[in-house]
Amino acid sequence: MPESRSSSGTMNRRSFLRKSAYAATGMAAIAASLAPLRDYDDDISLDDFLRKHYKEIEPEEMEVMLAKITQEVEHEYGVRPHVRDLKPMAGVEFVTALNLTRCIGCRKCVHACVAENNQSRNPEIQYIRVLEMPNGTFDVEQSSHDYDPETVPREGFYYMPVQCQQCRQPPCVKVCPVEATWQDADGITVIDYDWCIGCRYCEAACPYWARRFNFSKPSLSAEDINPDMAYLGNRPRPRGVVEKCHSCIQRTRAGRYPACLEACPTGARKFGNILDPNSEVSQILRDKRVFVLKEEHGTRPRFFYYFDV
Amino acid sequence: MNSGRAGVIFVVGFLVLAVTLAMDWWAFPYEISEVAPADSSAAGISTVRTSAAELVRLDGDTSMLACYSCHEADDPPELQLDADGRILMEEHSFDFELRHGASHRNENCFQCHEQSNLEMLRKVDGTLIPITEGNVLCGGCHGTTYRDWESGLHGRVSGYWNADLGPQRKEDCTACHNAHSPAFPSLKPWRAPQPFRPQRGEAGDSTEVHEDA
Ligand code: SF4
């Protein structure tokens, strides 16, 4: 091999070999560290990679994307879904109210939510966490979420389900470096799963621990699939993205109640349009003594808790 | 010479980084604890019991509502009281617990049932209504709850929050409360969430907080 020369001076054979060895090792290391990207071949096409932000997508382009999602879900699970891109309704702002006097901590809402929203079954992703709280305190540090008595409610405890509070000042939206999550006009903070880069900043920013990360590909069987899907809602998520409660967009933006509310055996959950003075939630906010969780953070939740008799 | 050393440090550093990344991805797949399969019953929206009105609507077994299949029509039943003045229930053909109101305040059959016509309910103002229209009877004492129920604040609803897009379904009082012992029943809780990380120590650890508290 001839001696190579560089502008800085002569390089002898030994130093050339040494540097080549370093370079080769370095290249191999780069190749090794990038190799897992090969796994993404199936998940991401060039079209996906070059697409626009959700807010810039034209209706015709969205049609194409929805058709593609339909195809992918059918291919993957053998169930043909009905995927829609539901927009906020004019004059509607959603609010949830939860009556802590009624809630018995049965967790039925938790599992109804999982069934409705196509969450991964294992590892298990749940949007609602029911806290068992000792009577006489609001200190969540004293709560437990894995209580498992024969029957609930247990003497001496009350139960506080926590999920996305749909804040007016959402810290999760503020920290997202790519605007993959934003607050829509009806007050629902949504996530575009295809825009999310999986940095998990939002998960760290949320004081309610509402956001969940898909560490692995969500495991769902064909029987688990709820085929009524929305783009920003319950369509199956890829690995490596964040998800959370979206107030059942696929239902609520079509006028229906969310799944947790319908499933709750005690009627503890109330949901509706706060801009309509006759809605259940408007009356609750007028007549009951409601409070929000962690008010001191200034997040201004659209999720209100109350006690009544 | 200096730049040579920097190069070595750079390459070694890079190598360490790459190896760490590669090991993270391949060598140590994290273990996920097994979970029981999801319980699809949770998504159901049925109520904890069936109201008389619903039973009639669904064409169910209404034999419990046919009082005169056992009682004589022209022989109104007399109440059997014990020494404390509380009703003795043994006489009755079907078992139920009578626990209505604090201090047994509403444990007299004929505060709600009409003595001379057992298949009718008697409102506080004396008017008789069929058993299937019991909601308004409950409202006679539980006025504020009845007001809340009427506007959807109390009790279960399903269907549409937006009346323009579809109907809302509201449940009867007795779809959740047994009129004879109205406290909402205790339920077996649905499964607890999967632990975040491999569990250490005893299974009972999670209740420690409560025992300290
Ligand atoms: S289903 Fe209703 S009662 Fe049960 S935990 Fe959820 S909110 Fe509470």
Short mmCIF file of C-alpha atoms in Angstrom, two decimals, chain A residues 117-120 125 127 191 193 210-214 218 237-238 241-245:
data_model
loop_
_atom_site.label_atom_id
_atom_site.label_comp_id
_atom_site.label_asym_id
_atom_site.label_seq_id
_atom_site.Cartn_x
_atom_site.Cartn_y
_atom_site.Cartn_z
CA ASN A 117 -59.79 3.02 22.96
CA ASN A 118 -57.73 0.09 21.66
CA GLN A 119 -55.05 0.41 24.31
CA SER A 120 -52.23 -2.12 24.46
CA ILE A 125 -51.80 0.89 29.03
CA TYR A 127 -55.75 6.14 30.77
CA ILE A 191 -52.04 13.91 19.87
CA TYR A 193 -49.48 9.76 16.85
CA ALA A 210 -52.07 11.27 32.33
CA ARG A 211 -49.72 10.38 29.48
CA ARG A 212 -48.53 6.91 28.58
CA PHE A 213 -45.66 5.82 26.37
CA ASN A 214 -45.69 2.80 24.06
CA PRO A 218 -49.16 -2.33 21.47
CA ARG A 237 -50.82 3.51 17.97
CA PRO A 238 -47.35 2.60 16.73
CA VAL A 241 -45.34 7.31 20.75
CA VAL A 242 -47.26 8.87 23.60
CA GLU A 243 -51.00 8.53 24.11
CA LYS A 244 -53.60 9.58 26.69
CA CYS A 245 -57.31 10.10 27.33
#
